[in-house]
Coordinates of C-alpha atoms in Angstrom, one line a residue:
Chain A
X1 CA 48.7 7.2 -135.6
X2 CA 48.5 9.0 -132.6
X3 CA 49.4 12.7 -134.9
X4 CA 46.8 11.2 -137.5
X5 CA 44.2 11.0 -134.6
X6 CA 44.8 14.6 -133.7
X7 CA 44.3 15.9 -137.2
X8 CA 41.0 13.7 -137.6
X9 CA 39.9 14.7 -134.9
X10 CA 40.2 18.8 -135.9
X11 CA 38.2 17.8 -138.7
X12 CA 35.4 16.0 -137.0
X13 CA 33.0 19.2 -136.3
X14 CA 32.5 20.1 -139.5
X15 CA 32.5 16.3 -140.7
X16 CA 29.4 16.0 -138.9
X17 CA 27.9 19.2 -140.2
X18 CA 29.1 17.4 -143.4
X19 CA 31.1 20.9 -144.4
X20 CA 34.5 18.8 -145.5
X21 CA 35.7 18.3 -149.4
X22 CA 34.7 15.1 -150.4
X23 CA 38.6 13.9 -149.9
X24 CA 38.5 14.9 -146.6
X25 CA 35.1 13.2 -145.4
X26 CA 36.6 10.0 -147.1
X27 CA 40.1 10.2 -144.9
X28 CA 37.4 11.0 -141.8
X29 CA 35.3 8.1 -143.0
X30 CA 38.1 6.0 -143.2
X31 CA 39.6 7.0 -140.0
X32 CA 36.9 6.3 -137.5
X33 CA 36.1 2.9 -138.9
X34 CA 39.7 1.8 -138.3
X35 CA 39.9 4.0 -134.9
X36 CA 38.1 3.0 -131.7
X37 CA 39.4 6.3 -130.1
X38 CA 38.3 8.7 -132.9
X39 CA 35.3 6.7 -133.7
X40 CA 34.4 7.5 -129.6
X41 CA 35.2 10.9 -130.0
X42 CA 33.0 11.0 -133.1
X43 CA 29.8 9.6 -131.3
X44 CA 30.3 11.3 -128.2
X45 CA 30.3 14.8 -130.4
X46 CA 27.3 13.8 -132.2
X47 CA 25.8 13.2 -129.0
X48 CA 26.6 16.8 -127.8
X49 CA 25.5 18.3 -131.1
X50 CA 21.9 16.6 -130.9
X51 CA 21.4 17.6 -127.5
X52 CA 21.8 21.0 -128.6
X53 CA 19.5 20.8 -131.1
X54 CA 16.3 19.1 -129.2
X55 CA 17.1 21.7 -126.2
X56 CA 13.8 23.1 -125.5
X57 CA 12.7 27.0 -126.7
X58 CA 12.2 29.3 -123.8
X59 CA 9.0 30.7 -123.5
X60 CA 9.1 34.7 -123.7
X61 CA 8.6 36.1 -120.3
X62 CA 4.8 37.0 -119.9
X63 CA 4.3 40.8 -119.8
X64 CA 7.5 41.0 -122.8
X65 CA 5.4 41.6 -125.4
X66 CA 3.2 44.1 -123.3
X67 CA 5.8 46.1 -123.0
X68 CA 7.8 46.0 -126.0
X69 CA 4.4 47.3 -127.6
X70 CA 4.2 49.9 -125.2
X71 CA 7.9 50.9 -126.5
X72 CA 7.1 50.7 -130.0
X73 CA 3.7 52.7 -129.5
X74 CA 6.0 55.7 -127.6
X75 CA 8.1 55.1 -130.8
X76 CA 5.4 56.2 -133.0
X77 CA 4.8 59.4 -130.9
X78 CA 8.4 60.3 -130.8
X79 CA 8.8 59.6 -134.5
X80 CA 6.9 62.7 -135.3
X81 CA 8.7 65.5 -133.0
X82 CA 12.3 64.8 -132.3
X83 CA 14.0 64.9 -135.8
X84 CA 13.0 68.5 -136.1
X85 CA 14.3 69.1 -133.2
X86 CA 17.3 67.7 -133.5
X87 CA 17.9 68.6 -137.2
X88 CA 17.1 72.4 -135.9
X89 CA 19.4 72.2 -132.8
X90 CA 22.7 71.5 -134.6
X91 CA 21.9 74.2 -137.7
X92 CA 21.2 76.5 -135.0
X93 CA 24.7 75.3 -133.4
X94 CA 26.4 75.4 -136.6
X95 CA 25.0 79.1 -136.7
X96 CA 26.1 80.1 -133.7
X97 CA 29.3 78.9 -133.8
X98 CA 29.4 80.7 -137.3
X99 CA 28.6 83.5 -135.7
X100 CA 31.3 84.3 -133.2
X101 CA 34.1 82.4 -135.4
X102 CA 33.4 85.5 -137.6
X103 CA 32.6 88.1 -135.1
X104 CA 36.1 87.1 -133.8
X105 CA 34.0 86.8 -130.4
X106 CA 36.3 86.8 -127.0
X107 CA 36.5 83.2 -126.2
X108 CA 37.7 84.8 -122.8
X109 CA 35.0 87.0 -122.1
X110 CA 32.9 83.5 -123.3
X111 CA 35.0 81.7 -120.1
X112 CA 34.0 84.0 -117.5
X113 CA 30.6 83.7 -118.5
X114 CA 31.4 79.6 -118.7
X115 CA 28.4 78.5 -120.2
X116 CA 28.4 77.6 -123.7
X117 CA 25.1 76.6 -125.1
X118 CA 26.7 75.1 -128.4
X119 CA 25.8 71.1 -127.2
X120 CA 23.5 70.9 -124.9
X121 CA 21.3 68.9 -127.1
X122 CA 22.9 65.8 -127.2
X123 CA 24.1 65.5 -123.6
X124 CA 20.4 66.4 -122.9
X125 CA 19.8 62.9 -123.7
X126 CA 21.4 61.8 -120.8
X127 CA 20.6 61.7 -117.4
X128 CA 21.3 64.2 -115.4
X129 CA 23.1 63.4 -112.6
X130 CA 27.2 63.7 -111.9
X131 CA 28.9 61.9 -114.3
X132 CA 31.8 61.7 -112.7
X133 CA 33.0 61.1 -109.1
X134 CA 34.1 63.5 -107.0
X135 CA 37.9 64.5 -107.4
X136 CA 38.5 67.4 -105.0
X137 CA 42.5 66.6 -105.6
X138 CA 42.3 66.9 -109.5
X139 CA 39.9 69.8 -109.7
X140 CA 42.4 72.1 -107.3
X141 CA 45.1 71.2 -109.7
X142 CA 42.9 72.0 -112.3
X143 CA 42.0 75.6 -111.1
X144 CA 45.3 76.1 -111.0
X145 CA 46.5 75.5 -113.8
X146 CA 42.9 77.4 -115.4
X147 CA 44.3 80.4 -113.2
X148 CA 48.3 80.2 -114.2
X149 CA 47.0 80.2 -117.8
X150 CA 45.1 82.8 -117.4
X151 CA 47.2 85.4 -118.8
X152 CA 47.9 83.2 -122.0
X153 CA 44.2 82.9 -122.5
X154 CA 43.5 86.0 -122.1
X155 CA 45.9 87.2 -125.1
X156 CA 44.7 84.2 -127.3
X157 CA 40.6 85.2 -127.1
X158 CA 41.8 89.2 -127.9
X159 CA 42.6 87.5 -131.5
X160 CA 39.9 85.6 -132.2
X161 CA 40.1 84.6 -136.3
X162 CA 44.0 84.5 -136.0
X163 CA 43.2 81.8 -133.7
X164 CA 41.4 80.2 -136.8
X165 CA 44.4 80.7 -139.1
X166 CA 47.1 78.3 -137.2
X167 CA 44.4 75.4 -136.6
X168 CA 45.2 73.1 -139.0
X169 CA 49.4 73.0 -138.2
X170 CA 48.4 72.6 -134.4
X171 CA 45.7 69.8 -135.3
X172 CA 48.5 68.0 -136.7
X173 CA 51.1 67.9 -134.2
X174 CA 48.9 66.7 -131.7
X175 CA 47.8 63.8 -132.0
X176 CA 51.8 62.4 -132.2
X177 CA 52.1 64.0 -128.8
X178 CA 49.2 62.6 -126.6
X179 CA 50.0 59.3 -128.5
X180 CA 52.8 58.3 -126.2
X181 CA 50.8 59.4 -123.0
X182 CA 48.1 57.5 -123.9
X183 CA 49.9 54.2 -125.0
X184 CA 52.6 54.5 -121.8
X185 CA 49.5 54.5 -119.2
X186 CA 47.6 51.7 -118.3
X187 CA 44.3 51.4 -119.6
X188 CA 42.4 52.2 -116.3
X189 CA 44.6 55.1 -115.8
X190 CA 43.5 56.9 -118.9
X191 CA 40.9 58.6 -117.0
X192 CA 42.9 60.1 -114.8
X193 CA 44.6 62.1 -117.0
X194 CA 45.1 65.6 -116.5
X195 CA 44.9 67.4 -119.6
X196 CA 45.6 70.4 -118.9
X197 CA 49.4 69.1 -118.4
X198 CA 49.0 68.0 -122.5
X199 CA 47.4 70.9 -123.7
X200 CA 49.9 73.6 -124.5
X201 CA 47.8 76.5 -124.1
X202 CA 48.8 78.6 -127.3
X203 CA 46.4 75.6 -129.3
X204 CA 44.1 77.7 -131.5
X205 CA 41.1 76.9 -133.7
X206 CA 37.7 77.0 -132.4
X207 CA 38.3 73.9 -130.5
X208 CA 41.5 74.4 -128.6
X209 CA 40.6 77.9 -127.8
X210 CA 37.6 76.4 -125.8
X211 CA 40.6 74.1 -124.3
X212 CA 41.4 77.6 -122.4
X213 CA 38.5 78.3 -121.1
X214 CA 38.4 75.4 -118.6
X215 CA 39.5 72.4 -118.0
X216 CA 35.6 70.4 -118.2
X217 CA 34.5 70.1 -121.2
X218 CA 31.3 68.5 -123.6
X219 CA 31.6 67.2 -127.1
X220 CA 28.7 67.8 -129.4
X221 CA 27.9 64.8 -130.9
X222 CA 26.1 64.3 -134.1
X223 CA 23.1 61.9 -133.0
X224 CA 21.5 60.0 -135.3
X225 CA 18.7 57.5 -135.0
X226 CA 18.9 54.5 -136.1
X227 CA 17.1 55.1 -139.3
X228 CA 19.3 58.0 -140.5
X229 CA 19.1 56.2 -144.0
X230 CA 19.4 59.7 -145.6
X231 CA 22.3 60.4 -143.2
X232 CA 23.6 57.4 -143.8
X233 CA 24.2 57.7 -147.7
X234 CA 25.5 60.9 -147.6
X235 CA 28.6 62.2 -148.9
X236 CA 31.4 61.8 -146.8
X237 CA 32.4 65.0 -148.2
X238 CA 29.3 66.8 -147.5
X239 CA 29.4 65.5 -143.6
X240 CA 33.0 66.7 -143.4
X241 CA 32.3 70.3 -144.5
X242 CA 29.1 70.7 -143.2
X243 CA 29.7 71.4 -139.0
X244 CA 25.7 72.1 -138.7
X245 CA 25.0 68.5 -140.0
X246 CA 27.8 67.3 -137.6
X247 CA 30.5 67.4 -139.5
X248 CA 32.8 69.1 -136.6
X249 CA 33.1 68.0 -132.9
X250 CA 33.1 70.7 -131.0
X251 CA 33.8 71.3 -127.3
X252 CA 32.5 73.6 -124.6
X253 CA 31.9 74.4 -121.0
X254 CA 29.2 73.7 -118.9
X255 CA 28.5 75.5 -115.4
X256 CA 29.3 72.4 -113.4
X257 CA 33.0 71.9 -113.0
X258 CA 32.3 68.1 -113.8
X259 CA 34.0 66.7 -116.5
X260 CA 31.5 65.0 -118.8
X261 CA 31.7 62.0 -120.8
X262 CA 29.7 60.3 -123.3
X263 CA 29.3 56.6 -125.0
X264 CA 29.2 56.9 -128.6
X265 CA 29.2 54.3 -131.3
X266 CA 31.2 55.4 -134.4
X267 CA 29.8 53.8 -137.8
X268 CA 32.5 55.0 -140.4
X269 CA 32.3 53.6 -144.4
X270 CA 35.9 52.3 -143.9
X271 CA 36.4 50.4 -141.0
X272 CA 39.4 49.1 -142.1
X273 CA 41.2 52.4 -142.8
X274 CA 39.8 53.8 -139.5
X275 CA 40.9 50.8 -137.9
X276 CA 44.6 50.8 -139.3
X277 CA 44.6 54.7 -138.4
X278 CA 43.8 53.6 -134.9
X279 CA 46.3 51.2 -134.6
X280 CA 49.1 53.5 -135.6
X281 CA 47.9 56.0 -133.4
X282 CA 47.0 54.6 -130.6
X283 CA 48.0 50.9 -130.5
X284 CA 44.4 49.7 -130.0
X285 CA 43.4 46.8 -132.2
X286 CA 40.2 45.5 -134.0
X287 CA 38.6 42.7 -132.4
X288 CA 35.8 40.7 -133.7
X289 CA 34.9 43.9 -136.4
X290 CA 34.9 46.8 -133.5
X291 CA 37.6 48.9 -131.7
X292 CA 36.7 50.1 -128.4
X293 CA 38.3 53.0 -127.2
X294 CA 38.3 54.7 -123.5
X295 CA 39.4 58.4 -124.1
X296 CA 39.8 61.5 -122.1
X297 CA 38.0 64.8 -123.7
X298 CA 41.1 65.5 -125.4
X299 CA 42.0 62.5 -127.2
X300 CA 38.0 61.6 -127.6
X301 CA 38.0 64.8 -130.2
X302 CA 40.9 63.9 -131.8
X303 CA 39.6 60.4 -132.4
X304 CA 35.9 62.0 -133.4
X305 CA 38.1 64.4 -135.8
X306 CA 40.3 61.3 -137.7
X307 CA 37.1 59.5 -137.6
X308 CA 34.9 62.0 -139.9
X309 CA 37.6 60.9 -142.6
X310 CA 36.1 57.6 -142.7
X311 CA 32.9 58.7 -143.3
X312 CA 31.9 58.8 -139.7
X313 CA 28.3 58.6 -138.2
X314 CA 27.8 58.5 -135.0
X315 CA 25.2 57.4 -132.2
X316 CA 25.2 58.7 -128.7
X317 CA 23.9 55.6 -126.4
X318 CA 21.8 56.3 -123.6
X319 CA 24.0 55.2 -120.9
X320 CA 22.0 55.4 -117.5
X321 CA 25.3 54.4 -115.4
X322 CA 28.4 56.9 -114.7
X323 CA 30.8 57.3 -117.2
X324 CA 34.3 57.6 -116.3
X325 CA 35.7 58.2 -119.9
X326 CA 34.5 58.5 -123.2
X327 CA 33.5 55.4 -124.2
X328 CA 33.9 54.7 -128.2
X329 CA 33.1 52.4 -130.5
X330 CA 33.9 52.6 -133.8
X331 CA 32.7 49.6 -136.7
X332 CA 31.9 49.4 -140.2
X333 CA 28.9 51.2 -140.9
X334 CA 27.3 47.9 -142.6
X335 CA 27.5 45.9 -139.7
X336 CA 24.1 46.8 -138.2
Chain B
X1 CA 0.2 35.5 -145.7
X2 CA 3.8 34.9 -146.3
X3 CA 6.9 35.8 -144.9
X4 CA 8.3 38.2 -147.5
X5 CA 5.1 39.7 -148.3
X6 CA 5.1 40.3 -144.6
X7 CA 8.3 42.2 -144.8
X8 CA 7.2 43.8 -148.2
X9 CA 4.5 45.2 -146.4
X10 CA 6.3 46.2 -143.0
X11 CA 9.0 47.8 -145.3
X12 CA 6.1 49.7 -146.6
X13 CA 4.7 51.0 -143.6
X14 CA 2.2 48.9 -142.6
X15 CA 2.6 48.8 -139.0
X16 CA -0.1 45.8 -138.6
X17 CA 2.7 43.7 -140.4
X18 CA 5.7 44.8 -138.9
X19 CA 4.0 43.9 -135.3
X20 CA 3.5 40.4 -136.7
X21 CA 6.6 40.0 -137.9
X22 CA 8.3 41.4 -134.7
X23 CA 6.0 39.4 -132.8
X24 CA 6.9 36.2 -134.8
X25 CA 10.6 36.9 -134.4
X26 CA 10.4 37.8 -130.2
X27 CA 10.9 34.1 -129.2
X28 CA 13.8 33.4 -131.3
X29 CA 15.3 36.8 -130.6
X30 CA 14.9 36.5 -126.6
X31 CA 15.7 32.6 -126.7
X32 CA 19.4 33.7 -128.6
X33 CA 19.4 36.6 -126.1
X34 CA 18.9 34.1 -123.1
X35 CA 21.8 31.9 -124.3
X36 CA 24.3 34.6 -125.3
X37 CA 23.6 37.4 -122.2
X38 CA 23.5 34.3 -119.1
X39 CA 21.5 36.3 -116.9
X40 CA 17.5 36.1 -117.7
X41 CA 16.4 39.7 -117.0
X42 CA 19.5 40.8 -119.1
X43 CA 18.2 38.5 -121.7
X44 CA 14.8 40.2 -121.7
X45 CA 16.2 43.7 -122.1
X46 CA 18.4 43.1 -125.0
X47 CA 15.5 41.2 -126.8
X48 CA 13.6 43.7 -126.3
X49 CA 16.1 46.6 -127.2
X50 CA 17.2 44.1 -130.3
X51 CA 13.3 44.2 -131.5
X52 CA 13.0 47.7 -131.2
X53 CA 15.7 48.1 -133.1
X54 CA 14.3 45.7 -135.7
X55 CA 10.9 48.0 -135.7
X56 CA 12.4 51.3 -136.2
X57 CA 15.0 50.0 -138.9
X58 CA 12.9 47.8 -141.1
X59 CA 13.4 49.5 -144.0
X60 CA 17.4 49.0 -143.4
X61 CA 16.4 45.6 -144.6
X62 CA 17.7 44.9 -147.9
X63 CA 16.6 41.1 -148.0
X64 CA 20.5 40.1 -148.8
X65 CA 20.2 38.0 -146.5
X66 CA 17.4 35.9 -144.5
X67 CA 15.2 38.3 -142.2
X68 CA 16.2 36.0 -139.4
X69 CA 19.9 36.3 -140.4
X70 CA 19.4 40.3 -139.6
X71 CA 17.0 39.7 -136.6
X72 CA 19.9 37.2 -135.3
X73 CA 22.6 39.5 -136.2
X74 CA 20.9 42.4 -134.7
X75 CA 20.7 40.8 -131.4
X76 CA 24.0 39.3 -131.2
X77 CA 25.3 43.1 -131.7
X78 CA 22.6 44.2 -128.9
X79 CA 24.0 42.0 -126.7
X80 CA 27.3 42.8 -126.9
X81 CA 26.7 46.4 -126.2
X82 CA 24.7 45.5 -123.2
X83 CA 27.0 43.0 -121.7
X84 CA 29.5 45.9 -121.9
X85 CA 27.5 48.5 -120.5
X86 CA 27.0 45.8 -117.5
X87 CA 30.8 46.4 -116.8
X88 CA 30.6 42.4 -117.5
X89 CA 32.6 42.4 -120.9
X90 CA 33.0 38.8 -121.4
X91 CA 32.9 38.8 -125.2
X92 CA 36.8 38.4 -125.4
X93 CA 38.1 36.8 -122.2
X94 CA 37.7 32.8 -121.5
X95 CA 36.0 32.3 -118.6
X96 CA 37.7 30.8 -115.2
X97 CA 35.3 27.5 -115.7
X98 CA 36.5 26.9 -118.6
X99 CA 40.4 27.1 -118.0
X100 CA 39.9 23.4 -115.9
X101 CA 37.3 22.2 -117.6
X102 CA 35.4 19.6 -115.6
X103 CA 32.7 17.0 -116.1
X104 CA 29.7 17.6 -114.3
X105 CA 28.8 15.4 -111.5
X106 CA 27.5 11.7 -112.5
X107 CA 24.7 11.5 -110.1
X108 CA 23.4 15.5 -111.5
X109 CA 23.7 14.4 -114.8
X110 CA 22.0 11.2 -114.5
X111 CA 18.9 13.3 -113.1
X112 CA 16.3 14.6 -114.7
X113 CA 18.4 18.0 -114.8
X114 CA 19.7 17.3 -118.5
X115 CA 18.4 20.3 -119.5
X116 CA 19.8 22.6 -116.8
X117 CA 23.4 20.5 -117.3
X118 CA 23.4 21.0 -120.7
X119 CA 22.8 25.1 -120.2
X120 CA 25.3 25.2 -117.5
X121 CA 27.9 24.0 -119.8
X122 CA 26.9 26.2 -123.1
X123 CA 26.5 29.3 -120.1
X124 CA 30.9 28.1 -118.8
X125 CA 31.6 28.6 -122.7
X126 CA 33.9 31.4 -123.3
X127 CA 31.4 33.7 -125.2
X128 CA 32.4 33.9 -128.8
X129 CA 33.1 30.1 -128.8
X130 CA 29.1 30.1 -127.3
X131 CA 28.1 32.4 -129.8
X132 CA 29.7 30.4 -132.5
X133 CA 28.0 27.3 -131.2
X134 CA 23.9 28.6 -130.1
X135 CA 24.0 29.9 -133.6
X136 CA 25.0 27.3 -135.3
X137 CA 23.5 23.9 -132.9
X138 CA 20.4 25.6 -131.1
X139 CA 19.0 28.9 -133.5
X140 CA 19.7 26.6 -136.8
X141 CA 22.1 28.6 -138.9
X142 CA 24.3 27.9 -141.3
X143 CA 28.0 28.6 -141.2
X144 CA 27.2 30.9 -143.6
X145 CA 24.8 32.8 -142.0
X146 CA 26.6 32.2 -138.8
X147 CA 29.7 34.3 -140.1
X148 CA 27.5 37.0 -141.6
X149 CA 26.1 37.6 -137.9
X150 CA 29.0 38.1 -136.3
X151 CA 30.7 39.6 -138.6
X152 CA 33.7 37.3 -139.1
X153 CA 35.3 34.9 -141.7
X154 CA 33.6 31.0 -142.1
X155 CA 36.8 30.1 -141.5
X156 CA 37.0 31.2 -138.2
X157 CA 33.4 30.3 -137.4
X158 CA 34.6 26.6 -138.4
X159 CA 36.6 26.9 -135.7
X160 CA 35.0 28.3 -132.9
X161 CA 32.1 26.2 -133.8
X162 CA 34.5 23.0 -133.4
X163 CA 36.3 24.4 -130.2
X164 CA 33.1 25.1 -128.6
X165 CA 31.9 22.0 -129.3
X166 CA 34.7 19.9 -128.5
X167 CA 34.8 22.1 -124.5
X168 CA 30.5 21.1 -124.4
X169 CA 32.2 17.1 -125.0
X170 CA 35.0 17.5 -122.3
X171 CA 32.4 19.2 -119.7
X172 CA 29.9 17.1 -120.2
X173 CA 31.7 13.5 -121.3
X174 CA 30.7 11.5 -118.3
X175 CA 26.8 12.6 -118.7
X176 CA 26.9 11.9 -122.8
X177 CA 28.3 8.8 -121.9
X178 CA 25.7 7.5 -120.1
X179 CA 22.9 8.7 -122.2
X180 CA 24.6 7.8 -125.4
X181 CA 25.5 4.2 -124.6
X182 CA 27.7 2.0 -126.8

């Protein structure tokens, strides 16, 4: 009996919201009139349940609607300017990134100047104070390691479109490396990375050449409001090939030594494929419809990278606190 | 003016309707926000970032489901997102009340407090069980509707609905027995 009263007694939430086959409400029915216990168990759980449902509605607080129509009525102003804006500021990145891809520009010559004006736009949207801590420890490793590459960089930007030629090979073997460094550390270590220690500094393409001009780096990020409908439905193919419309990640340098992190949300058509391709990579798993990621710079583009094969779209939240990492989170595009 | 001819018309730019509708859905949207984020002010924000969102994505809408399915779902999601930019991310991790779950005092319960008892025992709920369960037993949604807002199977709603449910019986046993007598 005791084993039956356990069973029943799974069943008796959704007996009271009546969700049960008719064969099962009959065994339920049956049940608590024969069983004292369950029958107890059965009021007492009604009981909760109708308490729930009389609880009393909050009030909204009293300037909440005030000010959430002083936010929409700033959205009505902004509705108007920034899409331009934004639309022009990543065909005029795309541009200039054409431009010095085929001008074979000196990525070195670009490091000494180490300001890259590729991405500002998104990070704009941020505030602008540190976003990290200070590490004095980390950045004197860093400079030295920027300095003992030096020489290796320094042949690399001479040959700038044969830099282009061996991207996709090095792209590929990546990923497999930093996978083990990434699943070996404990989560809260990931941060700390160094990445100049994973980045063999012969990596080409326009992204990894950047990799040599410093160790801090941005990501240019794609933003999209929330009612990037037209966006939204375009071809996956057509956001993959197009690197002014976002279809790229690129990164860059900034004058502050400061790494730089951001907190995206990844929207991708197949969250289940992206998901999987997650997993194998990096041992993260979906839970309740999301995976959230915490990636150093390096990792964070290989992740953006996989991610455009899924039909990527990404939002860049406007995180006022310090961000220690980049902060993902990638779910199916339908769930908002 | 009806509902859907309201959304018909918010869809279509009329901003008079969208304000009625948004201001029609702020109560629900900040009461689900109250009982999801714990904290009032945090509740205030995400309603508030939740009806924004609403505003500026109106014509997302595709009326498969109920408007207040998508308001819901909207805020569930804001709320998430907030409670992990709070460095507070409870969404997946039980919380220490709950691991020795205890009745509430006889003499508090027995007070005029119900109402505060009964929150404090929905607020010890480790949160997707308390999703599961304001969805469902406070906001009024089916289990349907219930799994379409946070994204998961009925299945498992069924059962986070019953789990949740069954923790709200063990915390608060000694007060329903008194107020539910024999």
């Amino acid at each position: 009996m005791k084993n039956n009263c356990e069973y029943i007694k799974s069943l008796l939430s959704e007996y009271i919201d009546d969700m049960l086959p008719s064969d099962k409400t009959q065994e339920v029915h049956l049940h608590i009139s024969q069983c004292a216990s369950c029958a107890e168990q059965h009021r007492l759980l009604c009981a909760v349940v109708e308490e729930l449902k009389v609880l009393p509605t909050e009030p909204l607080p009293p300037d909440f609607l005030s000010k959430l129509s002083a936010r929409t009525d700033t959205l009505k102003g902004r509705r108007f300017s920034l899409p331009p804006l934004k639309g022009f500021s990543a065909v005029a990145a795309g541009l200039l990134l054409l431009l010095l891809i085929r001008t074979g520009y000196n990525y070195y010559s670009l490091s000494q100047i180490k300001t890259a004006y590729i991405d500002d736009a998104p990070i704009e949207t941020q505030n602008n104070e540190p976003l990290l801590p200070d590490k004095p420890t980390e950045q004197v490793k860093e400079q030295k390691n920027i300095e003992e590459n030096q020489d290796k960089s320094l042949s690399l930007g001479q040959n700038g479109i044969a830099v282009e030629n061996s991207s996709n090979e090095k792209q590929k073997s990546k990923p497999e490396e930093r996978t083990g460094a990434l699943q070996e550390q404990p989560k809260d270590d990931k941060i700390e990375e160094n990445s100049s220690q994973e980045s063999p500094p012969d990596e080409s393409d326009e992204t990894e050449v950047t990799s040599e001009m410093a160790e801090t780096r941005m990501f240019s990020l794609p933003v999209e409001n929330d009612a990037g409908e037209d966006a939204q439905n375009s071809p996956r193919a057509a956001r993959a090939n197009a690197p002014a419309a976002g279809g790229s990640f690129y990164t860059a340098v900034h004058d502050n030594d400061q790494p730089s992190f951001v907190s995206v949300k990844i929207m991708v058509d197949d969250f289940e494929g992206a998901a999987a391709a997650l997993a194998k990579k990096y041992g993260v798993k979906e839970q309740n419809g999301e995976v959230l990621l915490e990636l150093n710079n390096d990792d964070f583009q290989q992740v953006m990278n996989l991610m455009l094969e899924y039909g990527a779209r990404v939002e860049q939240s406007e995180e006022n606190e310090l961000l220690t990492a980049n902060k993902c989170i990638i779910i199916s595009k339908n769930r908002d | 003016m009806g509902e859907n001819s309201l959304i018909e018309d918010a869809k279509s730019g009329n901003k008079e309707a969208l304000e009625r509708l948004i201001e029609k859905y702020a109560p629900l949207a900040f009461n689900l926000s109250l009982k999801l984020m714990r904290n009032y002010d945090d509740a205030s924000d995400a309603a508030q970032e939740a009806l924004i969102k609403v505003y500026s994505s109106i014509k997302k809408f595709k009326g498969k489901s109920l408007f207040s399915t998508w308001v819901y779902r909207i805020t569930y999601n804001t709320c998430i997102d907030l409670q992990r930019k709070r460095k507070n991310n409870i969404i997946y991790e039980p919380d220490e009340t709950i691991k020795d779950p205890k009745p509430l005092p006889y003499d508090e319960a027995l007070s005029n407090e119900k109402k505060e008892n009964i929150k404090k025992a929905i607020n010890a709920l480790p949160d997707k069980y308390r999703a599961a369960v304001v969805l469902r037993d406070i906001m009024g949604s089916s289990y349907d509707e219930v799994a379409e807002i946070l994204r998961c199977p009925v299945g498992t709603v069924k059962s986070r609905i019953s789990r949740g449910r069954d923790m709200l019986k063990e915390m608060l046993s000694e007060y329903m027995e008194q107020i539910t007598p024999n």
